[in-house]
mmCIF file of C-alpha atoms in Angstrom:
data_model
loop_
_atom_site.group_PDB
_atom_site.id
_atom_site.type_symbol
_atom_site.label_atom_id
_atom_site.label_comp_id
_atom_site.label_asym_id
_atom_site.label_seq_id
_atom_site.Cartn_x
_atom_site.Cartn_y
_atom_site.Cartn_z
ATOM 1 C CA MET A 1 73.463 68.847 24.211
ATOM 2 C CA PRO A 2 77.306 69.246 24.160
ATOM 3 C CA ARG A 3 78.876 69.818 27.564
ATOM 4 C CA ARG A 4 80.314 73.106 28.123
ATOM 5 C CA THR A 5 83.980 73.861 28.895
ATOM 6 C CA THR A 6 83.424 76.133 32.021
ATOM 7 C CA ALA A 7 84.441 73.398 34.485
ATOM 8 C CA LYS A 8 86.047 70.076 34.828
ATOM 9 C CA THR A 9 84.164 67.077 33.526
ATOM 10 C CA ARG A 10 84.856 63.546 32.842
ATOM 11 C CA VAL A 11 86.641 63.309 29.467
ATOM 12 C CA PRO A 12 84.096 61.255 27.195
ATOM 13 C CA VAL A 13 86.260 58.739 25.311
ATOM 14 C CA ALA A 14 89.728 57.774 24.448
ATOM 15 C CA MET A 15 91.592 60.173 22.115
ATOM 16 C CA GLN A 16 91.753 59.484 18.470
ATOM 17 C CA LEU A 17 94.665 61.476 17.865
ATOM 18 C CA THR A 18 97.260 58.795 18.956
ATOM 19 C CA ALA A 19 100.961 58.998 19.315
ATOM 20 C CA ASP A 20 101.410 56.770 16.197
ATOM 21 C CA LEU A 21 99.316 59.224 14.176
ATOM 22 C CA VAL A 22 101.415 62.050 15.431
ATOM 23 C CA ALA A 23 104.521 60.400 14.589
ATOM 24 C CA ARG A 24 103.404 60.471 10.879
ATOM 25 C CA THR A 25 103.547 64.160 11.028
ATOM 26 C CA LEU A 26 107.296 64.393 12.322
ATOM 27 C CA LYS A 27 110.165 65.217 10.100
ATOM 28 C CA VAL A 28 113.422 67.156 10.138
ATOM 29 C CA VAL A 29 112.844 70.771 8.913
ATOM 30 C CA GLU A 30 115.542 73.392 8.569
ATOM 31 C CA ASP A 31 114.918 76.575 10.574
ATOM 32 C CA GLU A 32 114.075 79.242 7.989
ATOM 33 C CA GLY A 33 114.246 82.225 10.461
ATOM 34 C CA PRO A 34 111.588 84.424 11.688
ATOM 35 C CA GLU A 35 107.889 84.617 10.468
ATOM 36 C CA PRO A 36 107.864 86.311 7.014
ATOM 37 C CA HIS A 37 106.966 90.021 7.131
ATOM 38 C CA TRP A 38 107.321 90.247 10.970
ATOM 39 C CA THR A 39 109.984 91.957 13.056
ATOM 40 C CA PRO A 40 111.703 90.041 15.839
ATOM 41 C CA ILE A 41 111.327 91.970 19.009
ATOM 42 C CA SER A 42 114.557 93.696 20.023
ATOM 43 C CA SER A 43 116.284 93.327 23.453
ATOM 44 C CA GLN A 44 115.287 96.968 24.250
ATOM 45 C CA GLN A 45 111.586 96.190 23.347
ATOM 46 C CA LEU A 46 111.554 93.205 25.453
ATOM 47 C CA ASP A 47 113.163 94.915 28.543
ATOM 48 C CA GLU A 48 110.547 97.619 28.151
ATOM 49 C CA LEU A 49 107.706 94.970 28.091
ATOM 50 C CA VAL A 50 109.299 93.226 31.066
ATOM 51 C CA SER A 51 109.504 96.608 32.905
ATOM 52 C CA ARG A 52 105.771 97.491 31.962
ATOM 53 C CA VAL A 53 104.622 94.143 33.417
ATOM 54 C CA GLU A 54 106.563 94.430 36.546
ATOM 55 C CA GLN A 55 105.228 97.895 37.015
ATOM 56 C CA GLU A 56 101.701 96.746 36.700
ATOM 57 C CA ALA A 57 102.133 93.832 38.986
ATOM 58 C CA GLY A 58 103.548 96.074 41.725
ATOM 59 C CA ASP A 59 104.564 94.399 44.925
ATOM 60 C CA GLU A 60 102.325 91.430 44.159
ATOM 61 C CA GLY A 61 103.589 88.054 42.808
ATOM 62 C CA ILE A 62 103.153 87.304 39.315
ATOM 63 C CA TRP A 63 100.635 84.643 38.328
ATOM 64 C CA VAL A 64 100.416 83.368 34.661
ATOM 65 C CA PHE A 65 97.168 81.913 33.348
ATOM 66 C CA ALA A 66 98.191 78.753 31.415
ATOM 67 C CA TYR A 67 95.918 77.193 28.934
ATOM 68 C CA GLY A 68 98.125 75.364 26.333
ATOM 69 C CA SER A 69 101.868 74.513 26.070
ATOM 70 C CA LEU A 70 102.602 76.444 29.499
ATOM 71 C CA MET A 71 100.626 73.803 31.220
ATOM 72 C CA TRP A 72 102.852 71.034 30.189
ATOM 73 C CA ASN A 73 105.989 72.829 29.496
ATOM 74 C CA PRO A 74 105.945 76.152 31.572
ATOM 75 C CA GLY A 75 109.637 76.862 31.161
ATOM 76 C CA PHE A 76 110.330 78.099 34.628
ATOM 77 C CA GLU A 77 110.437 76.790 38.166
ATOM 78 C CA VAL A 78 106.611 77.035 39.165
ATOM 79 C CA SER A 79 106.691 78.250 42.911
ATOM 80 C CA ALA A 80 102.901 77.525 43.206
ATOM 81 C CA SER A 81 100.063 76.446 41.005
ATOM 82 C CA ASP A 82 96.187 76.097 41.133
ATOM 83 C CA ASP A 83 93.241 75.322 38.946
ATOM 84 C CA ALA A 84 91.883 78.263 37.424
ATOM 85 C CA ILE A 85 88.927 79.380 35.006
ATOM 86 C CA ALA A 86 88.929 82.446 32.939
ATOM 87 C CA PHE A 87 85.493 83.502 32.252
ATOM 88 C CA GLY A 88 84.899 85.597 29.240
ATOM 89 C CA TRP A 89 87.741 83.697 27.223
ATOM 90 C CA HIS A 90 88.207 80.486 25.362
ATOM 91 C CA ARG A 91 91.243 78.796 23.945
ATOM 92 C CA ALA A 92 91.388 78.480 20.038
ATOM 93 C CA PHE A 93 93.905 77.561 17.360
ATOM 94 C CA SER A 94 93.606 81.026 15.785
ATOM 95 C CA LEU A 95 97.240 82.122 15.477
ATOM 96 C CA ARG A 96 98.663 81.356 11.765
ATOM 97 C CA ILE A 97 102.299 80.632 11.751
ATOM 98 C CA GLU A 98 104.871 79.838 8.934
ATOM 99 C CA ARG A 99 107.653 78.887 11.350
ATOM 100 C CA LEU A 100 108.463 77.086 14.593
ATOM 101 C CA ARG A 101 106.026 74.167 13.968
ATOM 102 C CA ALA A 102 105.197 75.154 10.395
ATOM 103 C CA THR A 103 106.852 76.408 7.090
ATOM 104 C CA SER A 104 105.752 78.684 4.419
ATOM 105 C CA ASP A 105 104.850 75.755 2.119
ATOM 106 C CA ALA A 106 102.797 74.168 4.732
ATOM 107 C CA PRO A 107 101.580 76.748 7.270
ATOM 108 C CA GLY A 108 99.915 75.845 10.481
ATOM 109 C CA LEU A 109 98.161 77.094 13.667
ATOM 110 C CA MET A 110 99.052 77.626 17.406
ATOM 111 C CA LEU A 111 96.738 78.235 20.361
ATOM 112 C CA ALA A 112 95.749 81.584 21.597
ATOM 113 C CA LEU A 113 93.192 82.892 24.141
ATOM 114 C CA ARG A 114 90.214 84.569 22.436
ATOM 115 C CA PRO A 115 87.216 86.646 23.782
ATOM 116 C CA GLY A 116 83.966 84.580 24.633
ATOM 117 C CA GLY A 117 82.972 81.495 26.623
ATOM 118 C CA SER A 118 85.293 80.125 29.364
ATOM 119 C CA CYS A 119 88.548 78.480 29.650
ATOM 120 C CA SER A 120 89.736 75.996 32.266
ATOM 121 C CA GLY A 121 93.426 75.988 32.928
ATOM 122 C CA LEU A 122 95.933 76.546 35.717
ATOM 123 C CA VAL A 123 97.698 79.607 37.298
ATOM 124 C CA LEU A 124 101.468 79.239 37.779
ATOM 125 C CA LYS A 125 103.351 81.637 39.994
ATOM 126 C CA LEU A 126 106.832 82.911 39.155
ATOM 127 C CA PRO A 127 109.374 82.473 41.731
ATOM 128 C CA CYS A 128 109.929 85.701 43.727
ATOM 129 C CA GLU A 129 113.724 85.264 43.689
ATOM 130 C CA THR A 130 113.984 84.843 40.068
ATOM 131 C CA ARG A 131 110.943 86.749 39.022
ATOM 132 C CA ARG A 132 112.383 89.255 36.423
ATOM 133 C CA GLN A 133 114.667 86.611 34.879
ATOM 134 C CA ASP A 134 111.717 84.218 34.532
ATOM 135 C CA LEU A 135 109.401 86.843 33.337
ATOM 136 C CA ARG A 136 111.874 87.934 30.642
ATOM 137 C CA ALA A 137 112.236 84.377 29.482
ATOM 138 C CA LEU A 138 108.483 83.854 29.371
ATOM 139 C CA LEU A 139 107.832 86.981 27.400
ATOM 140 C CA ALA A 140 110.719 86.218 24.942
ATOM 141 C CA ARG A 141 109.148 82.656 24.342
ATOM 142 C CA GLU A 142 105.567 84.018 23.978
ATOM 143 C CA ILE A 143 106.001 87.537 22.313
ATOM 144 C CA ARG A 144 108.522 86.953 19.464
ATOM 145 C CA TYR A 145 107.602 89.893 17.329
ATOM 146 C CA ALA A 146 107.399 93.540 17.806
ATOM 147 C CA GLU A 147 103.900 93.694 15.910
ATOM 148 C CA VAL A 148 102.262 91.512 18.777
ATOM 149 C CA CYS A 149 103.560 93.181 21.853
ATOM 150 C CA ASP A 150 99.759 93.872 22.672
ATOM 151 C CA MET A 151 99.113 90.146 23.085
ATOM 152 C CA VAL A 152 100.064 90.042 26.619
ATOM 153 C CA ARG A 153 97.514 91.215 29.194
ATOM 154 C CA TRP A 154 96.066 90.616 32.724
ATOM 155 C CA VAL A 155 92.951 88.638 33.119
ATOM 156 C CA SER A 156 90.675 87.784 36.088
ATOM 157 C CA VAL A 157 90.560 84.124 36.867
ATOM 158 C CA LYS A 158 88.416 82.081 39.230
ATOM 159 C CA THR A 159 90.381 79.618 41.665
ATOM 160 C CA PRO A 160 89.325 77.351 44.312
ATOM 161 C CA THR A 161 90.718 79.913 46.808
ATOM 162 C CA GLY A 162 89.087 82.986 45.173
ATOM 163 C CA THR A 163 89.559 85.271 42.204
ATOM 164 C CA ARG A 164 93.069 86.019 40.976
ATOM 165 C CA ARG A 165 94.704 88.410 38.535
ATOM 166 C CA ALA A 166 96.988 86.526 36.185
ATOM 167 C CA LEU A 167 99.114 87.384 33.047
ATOM 168 C CA THR A 168 98.251 85.674 29.879
ATOM 169 C CA PHE A 169 98.703 85.609 26.164
ATOM 170 C CA TRP A 170 95.679 86.384 23.950
ATOM 171 C CA ALA A 171 94.693 86.816 20.255
ATOM 172 C CA SER A 172 94.677 90.433 19.372
ATOM 173 C CA ALA A 173 93.269 91.000 16.046
ATOM 174 C CA ARG A 174 93.804 94.742 16.200
ATOM 175 C CA GLN A 175 97.407 94.722 15.107
ATOM 176 C CA SER A 176 97.839 91.213 14.034
ATOM 177 C CA PRO A 177 96.305 89.793 10.752
ATOM 178 C CA LEU A 178 98.008 86.575 11.591
ATOM 179 C CA THR A 179 95.086 86.181 14.274
ATOM 180 C CA GLU A 180 91.538 85.372 13.211
ATOM 181 C CA LYS A 181 88.628 83.138 14.034
ATOM 182 C CA ILE A 182 89.204 79.880 12.042
ATOM 183 C CA PRO A 183 86.578 77.122 11.507
ATOM 184 C CA LEU A 184 87.360 73.838 12.846
ATOM 185 C CA ASP A 185 87.415 71.938 9.468
ATOM 186 C CA GLU A 186 90.116 74.497 8.238
ATOM 187 C CA ALA A 187 92.092 74.133 11.409
ATOM 188 C CA ALA A 188 92.204 70.407 11.243
ATOM 189 C CA ILE A 189 93.748 70.772 7.579
ATOM 190 C CA LEU A 190 96.282 73.139 8.655
ATOM 191 C CA ILE A 191 97.206 71.254 11.898
ATOM 192 C CA ALA A 192 97.438 68.000 10.104
ATOM 193 C CA GLN A 193 99.914 69.220 7.439
ATOM 194 C CA ALA A 194 102.326 71.591 9.454
ATOM 195 C CA CYS A 195 105.691 70.570 10.695
ATOM 196 C CA GLY A 196 108.706 72.745 11.502
ATOM 197 C CA PRO A 197 112.018 72.626 13.342
ATOM 198 C CA ALA A 198 110.148 72.633 16.777
ATOM 199 C CA GLY A 199 107.855 69.666 15.845
ATOM 200 C CA SER A 200 104.476 69.390 14.228
ATOM 201 C CA CYS A 201 101.203 71.139 15.001
ATOM 202 C CA ALA A 202 99.573 67.821 15.473
ATOM 203 C CA GLN A 203 102.266 66.953 18.129
ATOM 204 C CA TYR A 204 101.304 70.318 19.942
ATOM 205 C CA LEU A 205 97.628 69.645 19.769
ATOM 206 C CA HIS A 206 98.170 65.925 21.092
ATOM 207 C CA ARG A 207 100.361 66.998 23.923
ATOM 208 C CA THR A 208 97.599 69.844 24.905
ATOM 209 C CA VAL A 209 94.589 67.680 24.724
ATOM 210 C CA SER A 210 96.514 64.834 26.491
ATOM 211 C CA ASP A 211 97.486 67.082 29.313
ATOM 212 C CA LEU A 212 93.889 68.465 29.750
ATOM 213 C CA ALA A 213 92.550 64.912 29.622
ATOM 214 C CA ASP A 214 95.090 63.962 32.443
ATOM 215 C CA ARG A 215 93.627 66.920 34.404
ATOM 216 C CA ASN A 216 90.010 65.840 33.656
ATOM 217 C CA ILE A 217 89.499 69.071 31.657
ATOM 218 C CA TYR A 218 87.093 68.546 28.735
ATOM 219 C CA ASP A 219 87.519 71.298 26.075
ATOM 220 C CA ARG A 220 84.869 70.665 23.451
ATOM 221 C CA ASN A 221 86.234 72.284 20.593
ATOM 222 C CA LEU A 222 89.771 70.866 21.006
ATOM 223 C CA TRP A 223 88.248 67.397 21.595
ATOM 224 C CA ARG A 224 86.490 67.630 18.337
ATOM 225 C CA LEU A 225 89.512 69.103 16.613
ATOM 226 C CA GLN A 226 91.754 66.210 17.701
ATOM 227 C CA ALA A 227 89.313 63.699 16.210
ATOM 228 C CA MET A 228 89.245 65.674 12.878
ATOM 229 C CA VAL A 229 93.075 65.719 12.644
ATOM 230 C CA ALA A 230 93.146 62.211 13.473
ATOM 231 C CA ALA A 231 90.682 61.279 10.735
ATOM 232 C CA ARG A 232 92.721 63.226 8.199
ATOM 233 C CA LEU A 233 95.957 61.779 9.269
ATOM 234 C CA SER A 234 94.358 58.016 9.155
ATOM 235 C CA ALA A 235 93.274 58.604 5.576
ATOM 236 C CA ILE A 236 96.894 59.489 4.511
ATOM 237 C CA PRO A 237 98.757 56.198 3.207
ATOM 238 C CA GLU A 238 101.712 55.421 5.332
ATOM 239 C CA ALA A 239 105.227 56.024 3.432
#
């Protein structure tokens, strides 16, 4: 039986998606602007989102549940961190993109949190001294478009010291047709092909799975996905 992802387990074997394979996906890509048909979030909308989150947090410190790039590149000075598991959620490449790490000619996928299962990751605390500033930068990074403002929410996570409420970013299909459940074989095709001005989707996958492996976190679906992407890239003749 496949091992579940509800807790830390020993990573089974060496990754098949190697740095050399990832290097084949990297190229210089011109920035084409925002995602087609989506409205960049305005400064006022961002400020309103920041205020909403701060009001919901109250006098408590703000913890963020990190399950993807925030684990290896949080973008703020982490004042405290801890292992965490979000029950009722799982990470998945389910957010379709045509910018950042993709183009309209070669669209790709990014991670989001979806309902169901469980997800091992980290909780990261925003520094109290720069809380609003760091929160605004975090939301600007994760919520780039007005249409996806509902993709930020609070979840309950289990940590070694007890249950904690944490802010996270999830895949809401209610307002975003960009977000959907995508089979692994289709995801592997999109990830293997996509590269944008911020790098490639294969690079993003490699960094995330490598970071999880370093923390001895085994995510069954992502482990299968990296092997599938590696197989596709290995089959492409080198230029």
